[in-house]
Amino acid sequence: MQSTAATGRLETPATTQQRWIGVGSSGIADSVEAGRQAARDALRGDDPKLLVTFVSPAHDLHALLGGVREICPDVPLIGCSTSGEIATSGPGDASVVITALGGPGFSVATAAGRNASADLRTAGAAAAACAEDAGDKAHRILLLLTDGLAGDQQEIVRGAYSVVGAAVPLVGGCAGDDLAMRKTFQLFDGEVLEDAVIAAAISSDAPFGIGVQHGWRRVGNAMLVSESVGNRVISLDDQPALDVYLDRLGAPQDVRTDPAAFTRFALTHPFGVSRRSGEEVRFIAGADFAERSINCIAEVPQGGLTWIMEGDDASVLQATDAACTQALEALHGEAPLGFLAFDCIARRGVLGPGIESEVQRIVTHSGGAPVAGFYTYGEIARTHGMGGFHNQTLVVLAFS
Amino acid sequence: MPSTGASAEGPLASWSTHQLAEFLVAVASSNDESAALACATQFAAEALEAEVAAAVRDNTVLHSVGFPQGRAPVDALTAVARGELTVLDYAGLGRLLAIAVHIDGLDGYIVLARSGNDHYRAEEVGLLRTMARALSMTLRNLRMLERERSLREIGERRAKENMQLLMLLQERQTFLERLYKIQMSISRRVPLPEVMDAIVAGAHELLGDEVVAIRLVDREDPTHMNMMSSFGVSRAMLASTKRSPLSEGAGGRAIVEDGLVIIEDYEHADGAMQEFVGARLQSAMAVPVHENGRATGSICVASYKKGRTYTDTEREILVTFAHHASIAVNDAKAVDEMRHLAYHDSLTGLPNRTLFLEHLSRAVANARRSGAGLAVLFLDLDRFKLVNDSLGHPIGDRLLAAVARRLRDSLRGADLAARLGGDEFAVLAENTSVEGARALASAVIETLRDPFHVDAHELAVTTSIGLVVDSGGTTSADSLLRNADLAMYRAKVDGSGQYLVYEPAMHAVVADRVKLEGNLRRAVTSQEFIVHYQPVVLVESGLPVGVEALVRWRREDGSLVSPGDFISVAEEMGLAPPIGLMVMHESMRQVHAWQHGSFTGRPLTLSINLSARQLRQPELVGDIVEALETTGYNPAMLVVEITETALMHDTNTVAARLRDLRSLGIRVALDDFGTGYSSLSYLRQLPLDMLKIDKSFVNDIAHGSEDAAVARAILELGRTLHLEVVAEGIENPLQLQQLARMGCRMAQGYYYSRPLSSRDMGAFLREQRERAAEFGEVAAPRLEVLTAQAG
């Protein structure tokens, strides 16, 4: 659904003296103009500290950034390509959604870790290095946007964690490329990067709230991951993983032969790796039909237990509610200034056109505060423990 | 909060089990201790959903997760490890619930701390502990691997050093292999020139110098040396440098100085060989080669490369090669000597049997080609054994050496003398005729007849020679030598100091002789010798007056062998004495028995034959006396018959013996009288009693021949000398008539009786006695009545 800059004006400006959040979006095809428009719309206040830009890979990203830079030449910018954009007005494609935050109540520093695939941990750590420069306000988060195709995203998280430590929550998502699974982009100031980790360390006088929910449930019995190497699941219960998966789900013929069909199918049938509290959902990116193995975008540890998960509209929307609620709870009654939503492309797959209502729900939860986000290949949210990478999940970051 | 869903919980669903499984897989992939520790710490924290984790040991944080920028609170962590704390304060998070687990293999702890109020469940603690144990094992394993790896690295470093050593050793190895090959060729008696070539090649390969040469001093002209083997010397150079004076070059100097010589500026060196200076030789090194400790040659290496200097190692190498060359040279000489020894008799220096046969074979082949004649003489020294036994072997050896010398000197240059062994020699004369060979044999006999002077002794040596002549090479060497041997043997039998030419019949004779000898030997022990008797009768009455004892050999098959066929052989074999003794005893016993057994009316005389050999025996008289005593026979009734020829040798000894016998009362008869060489004078000297006319004069006596005249003469002689005369070989009455008319009183022959066995003779005697009794004791001869008894 297309959003226009005009629609953005329907939002209630959310400002305080200290901090403000603004979201602008544009659906026009001209990348430069779209960039200009979205940026203009997002700037709701003075002293912008950060621009978070979610852009469809349909755009000419350089051109678009050019347009944005015209409007806000010196504001630190982070962003990435998407598999669909979320704005207060609703979900969209081939559009750009820019979130701006500013005011003296925020302190921001950004950094990029490059060549992530060469050393994921180091890239994560490099990006997280900006945390030191984010000031020492009471509440801090590290916002991460990664190239989801670079490798084991958990390693990136570990890298970032090793720098910021347990006191700084991590939140963010993996860039998308409209389900092509070929190449995603990360934006850093005026640069369009690939294979990168971008981070913005934000410290604030007011608390942040993070909600993490997925809405998937187990299907059938647990399976032993009898053989896996990194992101590749080779065998389940000592049988070829792909065969086990397809048979368990009674997958239709085209799913068994067409890689695109498989990816679409697998989108809504992820793995759920057994963890201390619940399951860690694992996004299935594709399969190797020759090898009969399944590719995820994060590690499925050998020796562990996994379920096949499924979901439906109800469970997904239920999770949406729960995530928003969770995020709001952390604000301890403060009204949110805005939401950033990192919504797994799989959930979009389940909802289909229902994503409209999902965004509406989020907006409802935000109490009209600006909502921005995108459909991701993976979500990052580390609020406790060390694990912070999620799949098929909705991560909601609430600003206050 | 985590959504719930239907789940079938089974034993497989135990969370901690699978966490452990994941843990093991994760840790197993660690390459070293610190990686394993980091992995384990991280994993434990993530599994238990702790925010922070650390590995601590001895108040040190080895690894930590979750503390910003490594600011881990070591004291607090250590306190948790020691069990003194259960909470950790974390700035910005508040209090974390802490837990620690001991890692044996680390001798330390892993500490975890997490936010929230969830205390660590038993299952979680259990998981931690199991992880700890697994980690310990892993750490220990990794430590071991690490140790092995570092050992391996040391090993690899060493291997590299060894490689370099190996290269050095390879060089050495090549050197040693070369030497070994050379050594082997020396051992295998490869011809000297080949060994020299191998040494030269080896020196070139190992030292790299372009020119190598081995020279040996010229035996004829010790002021010069000759190149035996060389490398890198062009044909042109070879022509002018193959023979060079010892004064020139490094090679020459090495011999003269008997030491290592190095020239590193050849052009300006003293005594440099001009040819090589011209060729721009730069440097040379030479080492002497020795034979029997004396420098008799040298090995020299030389190079055209500028700046070529010789290292100690290279000098050593050349010295080693020279040493091998010396061994080869000495060995070649030794081989020659050995070869000489193998073919020559060490005592006399003459060729031995092997070499002689070789030469003979070659001569036969030559003769086959040319059709020429060749002669082989086989020499035996008569009675050499006597010299050895009486004077000892050293004298005997010297005699042999002297004989050999004289023998060799007596031959033509082309003739070959050899010592076959013992006292046997052989001579090969090629291109000679029968006459020439005979002359040669005679000459040899003559030259060896002259006495030899050995020490203070004058030794006379005679030789028996067997001679075989062959033309056209029709007989093999072995056969020739064998035949010559055979001829020599015959010569010896016939008498010493003569030669005999081989005849094929000799083979048969020898074979027969050998057979006869064997039979005779057996006969003695098997008592196959018996005595037959032939009567000696009075012509007048035809009545026996005596018997002649004749030895017969009755073979196993019953056949009789007459003495002529075996007596002489038996005598040569030394078997005569036992036979003689047997005859004596037996005949005396028998006749004694007849005399006393009324076989005869009057006493009988017994005639026994004595051979020349027997006569010479000192024991003869004693034996006869013993026999007389044993048998009790009356010596006055005993006649010993001896032949004329027996008297020829050692006449004095024989005469003395006869006198001894005579003194016993024994009479002596001369047998086969008229056939020997006796002179009338010694007839008078010898103590004789009887003459027996040889049958050859009796044969034609009836036909009025000269024989009759001789018979008559003998009878007359007998009358004159007062000797009894007996005519032998009477075969018919006519002979008897004549002899009777001549006045012969006694006779013997087939007409009366053949020689009879004792049994038959006993019967004959009894018959005659009866006849005598019939006609009275002395009766006129009744010729018509007398009949020859068939014997």
PDB file of C-alpha atoms in Angstrom, chain B residues 208-379:
ATOM      1  CA  GLY B 208      85.150 -32.953 -10.290  1.00  0.00           C
ATOM      2  CA  ASP B 209      88.586 -32.282 -11.736  1.00  0.00           C
ATOM      3  CA  GLU B 210      88.670 -32.582 -15.478  1.00  0.00           C
ATOM      4  CA  VAL B 211      91.898 -34.578 -15.682  1.00  0.00           C
ATOM      5  CA  VAL B 212      92.658 -37.731 -13.703  1.00  0.00           C
ATOM      6  CA  ALA B 213      95.572 -40.114 -14.245  1.00  0.00           C
ATOM      7  CA  ILE B 214      97.066 -43.151 -12.590  1.00  0.00           C
ATOM      8  CA  ARG B 215     100.706 -43.775 -13.407  1.00  0.00           C
ATOM      9  CA  LEU B 216     102.966 -46.658 -12.483  1.00  0.00           C
ATOM     10  CA  VAL B 217     106.751 -46.677 -12.510  1.00  0.00           C
ATOM     11  CA  ASP B 218     108.179 -48.531 -15.505  1.00  0.00           C
ATOM     12  CA  ARG B 219     109.651 -51.768 -14.200  1.00  0.00           C
ATOM     13  CA  GLU B 220     112.318 -51.831 -16.843  1.00  0.00           C
ATOM     14  CA  ASP B 221     113.223 -48.193 -16.498  1.00  0.00           C
ATOM     15  CA  PRO B 222     112.478 -46.809 -13.025  1.00  0.00           C
ATOM     16  CA  THR B 223     113.256 -43.272 -14.107  1.00  0.00           C
ATOM     17  CA  HIS B 224     110.071 -43.157 -16.086  1.00  0.00           C
ATOM     18  CA  MET B 225     106.459 -43.809 -15.429  1.00  0.00           C
ATOM     19  CA  ASN B 226     103.566 -44.917 -17.637  1.00  0.00           C
ATOM     20  CA  MET B 227      99.940 -43.887 -17.521  1.00  0.00           C
ATOM     21  CA  MET B 228      97.856 -46.946 -16.659  1.00  0.00           C
ATOM     22  CA  SER B 229      94.510 -45.248 -16.785  1.00  0.00           C
ATOM     23  CA  SER B 230      93.338 -41.717 -17.402  1.00  0.00           C
ATOM     24  CA  PHE B 231      90.353 -39.438 -17.784  1.00  0.00           C
ATOM     25  CA  GLY B 232      90.168 -36.200 -19.677  1.00  0.00           C
ATOM     26  CA  VAL B 233      93.461 -36.653 -21.476  1.00  0.00           C
ATOM     27  CA  SER B 234      92.969 -36.149 -25.178  1.00  0.00           C
ATOM     28  CA  ARG B 235      94.383 -38.638 -27.630  1.00  0.00           C
ATOM     29  CA  ALA B 236      97.002 -36.183 -28.726  1.00  0.00           C
ATOM     30  CA  MET B 237      98.009 -35.472 -25.172  1.00  0.00           C
ATOM     31  CA  LEU B 238      98.042 -39.139 -24.390  1.00  0.00           C
ATOM     32  CA  ALA B 239     100.547 -39.818 -27.111  1.00  0.00           C
ATOM     33  CA  SER B 240     103.039 -37.365 -25.683  1.00  0.00           C
ATOM     34  CA  THR B 241     102.359 -37.830 -21.976  1.00  0.00           C
ATOM     35  CA  LYS B 242     101.653 -41.538 -21.674  1.00  0.00           C
ATOM     36  CA  ARG B 243     105.249 -42.116 -20.784  1.00  0.00           C
ATOM     37  CA  SER B 244     106.996 -39.409 -18.800  1.00  0.00           C
ATOM     38  CA  PRO B 245     109.991 -38.976 -16.541  1.00  0.00           C
ATOM     39  CA  LEU B 246     109.485 -39.159 -12.800  1.00  0.00           C
ATOM     40  CA  SER B 247     110.883 -35.688 -12.503  1.00  0.00           C
ATOM     41  CA  GLU B 248     107.884 -34.167 -14.216  1.00  0.00           C
ATOM     42  CA  GLY B 249     104.458 -33.245 -13.037  1.00  0.00           C
ATOM     43  CA  ALA B 250     102.629 -33.585  -9.764  1.00  0.00           C
ATOM     44  CA  GLY B 251     102.274 -37.307 -10.454  1.00  0.00           C
ATOM     45  CA  GLY B 252     105.998 -37.795 -10.738  1.00  0.00           C
ATOM     46  CA  ARG B 253     106.803 -35.667  -7.734  1.00  0.00           C
ATOM     47  CA  ALA B 254     104.373 -37.595  -5.618  1.00  0.00           C
ATOM     48  CA  ILE B 255     106.300 -40.784  -6.378  1.00  0.00           C
ATOM     49  CA  VAL B 256     109.707 -39.250  -5.879  1.00  0.00           C
ATOM     50  CA  GLU B 257     108.744 -37.524  -2.657  1.00  0.00           C
ATOM     51  CA  ASP B 258     106.480 -40.385  -1.601  1.00  0.00           C
ATOM     52  CA  GLY B 259     103.892 -37.921  -0.392  1.00  0.00           C
ATOM     53  CA  LEU B 260     100.959 -35.681  -1.240  1.00  0.00           C
ATOM     54  CA  VAL B 261     101.742 -33.004  -3.798  1.00  0.00           C
ATOM     55  CA  ILE B 262      99.550 -29.998  -4.495  1.00  0.00           C
ATOM     56  CA  ILE B 263     100.213 -27.493  -7.219  1.00  0.00           C
ATOM     57  CA  GLU B 264      97.838 -24.575  -7.283  1.00  0.00           C
ATOM     58  CA  ASP B 265      99.642 -22.452  -9.845  1.00  0.00           C
ATOM     59  CA  TYR B 266     100.567 -25.034 -12.409  1.00  0.00           C
ATOM     60  CA  GLU B 267     102.065 -22.658 -14.918  1.00  0.00           C
ATOM     61  CA  HIS B 268     104.745 -21.492 -12.550  1.00  0.00           C
ATOM     62  CA  ALA B 269     105.366 -24.700 -10.691  1.00  0.00           C
ATOM     63  CA  ASP B 270     108.664 -26.533 -10.729  1.00  0.00           C
ATOM     64  CA  GLY B 271     108.754 -29.571 -12.942  1.00  0.00           C
ATOM     65  CA  ALA B 272     105.373 -28.879 -14.460  1.00  0.00           C
ATOM     66  CA  MET B 273     104.712 -30.977 -17.527  1.00  0.00           C
ATOM     67  CA  GLN B 274     105.084 -28.735 -20.507  1.00  0.00           C
ATOM     68  CA  GLU B 275     102.246 -30.263 -22.416  1.00  0.00           C
ATOM     69  CA  PHE B 276      99.860 -29.478 -19.610  1.00  0.00           C
ATOM     70  CA  VAL B 277     101.254 -26.008 -19.105  1.00  0.00           C
ATOM     71  CA  GLY B 278     100.554 -25.399 -22.728  1.00  0.00           C
ATOM     72  CA  ALA B 279      97.028 -26.657 -22.263  1.00  0.00           C
ATOM     73  CA  ARG B 280      96.659 -24.137 -19.430  1.00  0.00           C
ATOM     74  CA  LEU B 281      96.265 -26.569 -16.629  1.00  0.00           C
ATOM     75  CA  GLN B 282      95.727 -24.544 -13.476  1.00  0.00           C
ATOM     76  CA  SER B 283      96.162 -26.887 -10.567  1.00  0.00           C
ATOM     77  CA  ALA B 284      96.953 -30.463  -9.734  1.00  0.00           C
ATOM     78  CA  MET B 285      96.968 -32.764  -6.748  1.00  0.00           C
ATOM     79  CA  ALA B 286      98.746 -36.119  -6.622  1.00  0.00           C
ATOM     80  CA  VAL B 287      99.115 -38.914  -4.088  1.00  0.00           C
ATOM     81  CA  PRO B 288     101.519 -41.885  -4.351  1.00  0.00           C
ATOM     82  CA  VAL B 289     100.424 -45.464  -4.927  1.00  0.00           C
ATOM     83  CA  HIS B 290     102.379 -48.110  -3.073  1.00  0.00           C
ATOM     84  CA  GLU B 291     103.485 -51.668  -3.755  1.00  0.00           C
ATOM     85  CA  ASN B 292     104.956 -53.516  -0.848  1.00  0.00           C
ATOM     86  CA  GLY B 293     105.422 -50.256   0.968  1.00  0.00           C
ATOM     87  CA  ARG B 294     107.345 -48.567  -1.840  1.00  0.00           C
ATOM     88  CA  ALA B 295     105.958 -45.770  -3.968  1.00  0.00           C
ATOM     89  CA  THR B 296     105.552 -47.353  -7.377  1.00  0.00           C
ATOM     90  CA  GLY B 297     102.986 -45.036  -8.881  1.00  0.00           C
ATOM     91  CA  SER B 298     100.654 -42.133  -8.296  1.00  0.00           C
ATOM     92  CA  ILE B 299      97.123 -40.939  -8.835  1.00  0.00           C
ATOM     93  CA  CYS B 300      96.766 -37.366  -9.932  1.00  0.00           C
ATOM     94  CA  VAL B 301      93.787 -35.034 -10.412  1.00  0.00           C
ATOM     95  CA  ALA B 302      94.131 -31.750 -12.224  1.00  0.00           C
ATOM     96  CA  SER B 303      91.891 -28.900 -13.251  1.00  0.00           C
ATOM     97  CA  TYR B 304      91.750 -26.161 -15.864  1.00  0.00           C
ATOM     98  CA  LYS B 305      89.561 -24.006 -13.639  1.00  0.00           C
ATOM     99  CA  LYS B 306      91.156 -20.908 -12.273  1.00  0.00           C
ATOM    100  CA  GLY B 307      91.306 -20.659  -8.537  1.00  0.00           C
ATOM    101  CA  ARG B 308      90.846 -24.339  -7.967  1.00  0.00           C
ATOM    102  CA  THR B 309      92.086 -25.136  -4.489  1.00  0.00           C
ATOM    103  CA  TYR B 310      91.963 -28.497  -2.811  1.00  0.00           C
ATOM    104  CA  THR B 311      90.194 -28.812   0.511  1.00  0.00           C
ATOM    105  CA  ASP B 312      91.170 -31.225   3.250  1.00  0.00           C
ATOM    106  CA  THR B 313      88.201 -33.394   2.421  1.00  0.00           C
ATOM    107  CA  GLU B 314      89.267 -33.603  -1.191  1.00  0.00           C
ATOM    108  CA  ARG B 315      92.779 -34.548  -0.220  1.00  0.00           C
ATOM    109  CA  GLU B 316      91.402 -37.293   1.951  1.00  0.00           C
ATOM    110  CA  ILE B 317      89.295 -38.551  -0.911  1.00  0.00           C
ATOM    111  CA  LEU B 318      92.272 -38.767  -3.225  1.00  0.00           C
ATOM    112  CA  VAL B 319      94.375 -40.492  -0.577  1.00  0.00           C
ATOM    113  CA  THR B 320      91.618 -43.063  -0.189  1.00  0.00           C
ATOM    114  CA  PHE B 321      91.548 -43.694  -3.907  1.00  0.00           C
ATOM    115  CA  ALA B 322      95.316 -44.036  -3.971  1.00  0.00           C
ATOM    116  CA  HIS B 323      95.080 -46.508  -1.164  1.00  0.00           C
ATOM    117  CA  HIS B 324      92.672 -48.588  -3.182  1.00  0.00           C
ATOM    118  CA  ALA B 325      94.924 -48.386  -6.176  1.00  0.00           C
ATOM    119  CA  SER B 326      97.763 -49.671  -4.000  1.00  0.00           C
ATOM    120  CA  ILE B 327      95.648 -52.552  -2.840  1.00  0.00           C
ATOM    121  CA  ALA B 328      94.760 -53.371  -6.416  1.00  0.00           C
ATOM    122  CA  VAL B 329      98.386 -53.317  -7.523  1.00  0.00           C
ATOM    123  CA  ASN B 330      99.565 -55.445  -4.619  1.00  0.00           C
ATOM    124  CA  ASP B 331      96.714 -57.770  -5.095  1.00  0.00           C
ATOM    125  CA  ALA B 332      97.435 -58.214  -8.773  1.00  0.00           C
ATOM    126  CA  LYS B 333     100.980 -59.129  -7.878  1.00  0.00           C
ATOM    127  CA  ALA B 334      99.765 -61.517  -5.221  1.00  0.00           C
ATOM    128  CA  VAL B 335      97.413 -63.054  -7.712  1.00  0.00           C
ATOM    129  CA  ASP B 336     100.283 -63.609 -10.087  1.00  0.00           C
ATOM    130  CA  GLU B 337     102.277 -65.217  -7.343  1.00  0.00           C
ATOM    131  CA  MET B 338      99.399 -67.371  -6.342  1.00  0.00           C
ATOM    132  CA  ARG B 339      98.819 -68.347  -9.892  1.00  0.00           C
ATOM    133  CA  HIS B 340     102.452 -69.348 -10.141  1.00  0.00           C
ATOM    134  CA  LEU B 341     102.148 -71.325  -6.977  1.00  0.00           C
ATOM    135  CA  ALA B 342      99.033 -72.954  -8.204  1.00  0.00           C
ATOM    136  CA  TYR B 343     100.865 -74.267 -11.177  1.00  0.00           C
ATOM    137  CA  HIS B 344     104.318 -74.943  -9.894  1.00  0.00           C
ATOM    138  CA  ASP B 345     105.808 -77.332  -7.444  1.00  0.00           C
ATOM    139  CA  SER B 346     107.177 -75.336  -4.555  1.00  0.00           C
ATOM    140  CA  LEU B 347     110.089 -77.701  -3.782  1.00  0.00           C
ATOM    141  CA  THR B 348     111.585 -77.969  -7.211  1.00  0.00           C
ATOM    142  CA  GLY B 349     110.122 -74.958  -8.959  1.00  0.00           C
ATOM    143  CA  LEU B 350     109.077 -77.221 -11.786  1.00  0.00           C
ATOM    144  CA  PRO B 351     105.574 -77.052 -13.187  1.00  0.00           C
ATOM    145  CA  ASN B 352     103.164 -79.322 -11.325  1.00  0.00           C
ATOM    146  CA  ARG B 353     100.857 -81.976 -12.657  1.00  0.00           C
ATOM    147  CA  THR B 354      98.090 -79.466 -13.454  1.00  0.00           C
ATOM    148  CA  LEU B 355     100.339 -77.230 -15.501  1.00  0.00           C
ATOM    149  CA  PHE B 356     102.013 -80.186 -17.158  1.00  0.00           C
ATOM    150  CA  LEU B 357      98.674 -81.556 -18.274  1.00  0.00           C
ATOM    151  CA  GLU B 358      97.711 -78.145 -19.550  1.00  0.00           C
ATOM    152  CA  HIS B 359     100.858 -77.921 -21.609  1.00  0.00           C
ATOM    153  CA  LEU B 360     100.390 -81.475 -22.764  1.00  0.00           C
ATOM    154  CA  SER B 361      96.849 -80.755 -23.879  1.00  0.00           C
ATOM    155  CA  ARG B 362      98.027 -77.789 -25.838  1.00  0.00           C
ATOM    156  CA  ALA B 363     100.831 -79.890 -27.348  1.00  0.00           C
ATOM    157  CA  VAL B 364      98.325 -82.547 -28.374  1.00  0.00           C
ATOM    158  CA  ALA B 365      96.199 -79.889 -30.048  1.00  0.00           C
ATOM    159  CA  ASN B 366      99.249 -78.523 -31.828  1.00  0.00           C
ATOM    160  CA  ALA B 367     100.257 -82.009 -32.888  1.00  0.00           C
ATOM    161  CA  ARG B 368      96.783 -82.589 -34.237  1.00  0.00           C
ATOM    162  CA  ARG B 369      97.142 -79.521 -36.379  1.00  0.00           C
ATOM    163  CA  SER B 370     100.694 -80.092 -37.501  1.00  0.00           C
ATOM    164  CA  GLY B 371     100.782 -83.868 -37.504  1.00  0.00           C
ATOM    165  CA  ALA B 372     104.066 -83.742 -35.643  1.00  0.00           C
ATOM    166  CA  GLY B 373     105.124 -86.259 -33.031  1.00  0.00           C
ATOM    167  CA  LEU B 374     105.388 -85.657 -29.342  1.00  0.00           C
ATOM    168  CA  ALA B 375     106.845 -87.749 -26.563  1.00  0.00           C
ATOM    169  CA  VAL B 376     105.973 -88.046 -22.897  1.00  0.00           C
ATOM    170  CA  LEU B 377     108.448 -89.477 -20.459  1.00  0.00           C
ATOM    171  CA  PHE B 378     107.302 -90.683 -17.084  1.00  0.00           C
ATOM    172  CA  LEU B 379     110.211 -90.902 -14.646  1.00  0.00           C
TER     173      LEU B 379
END
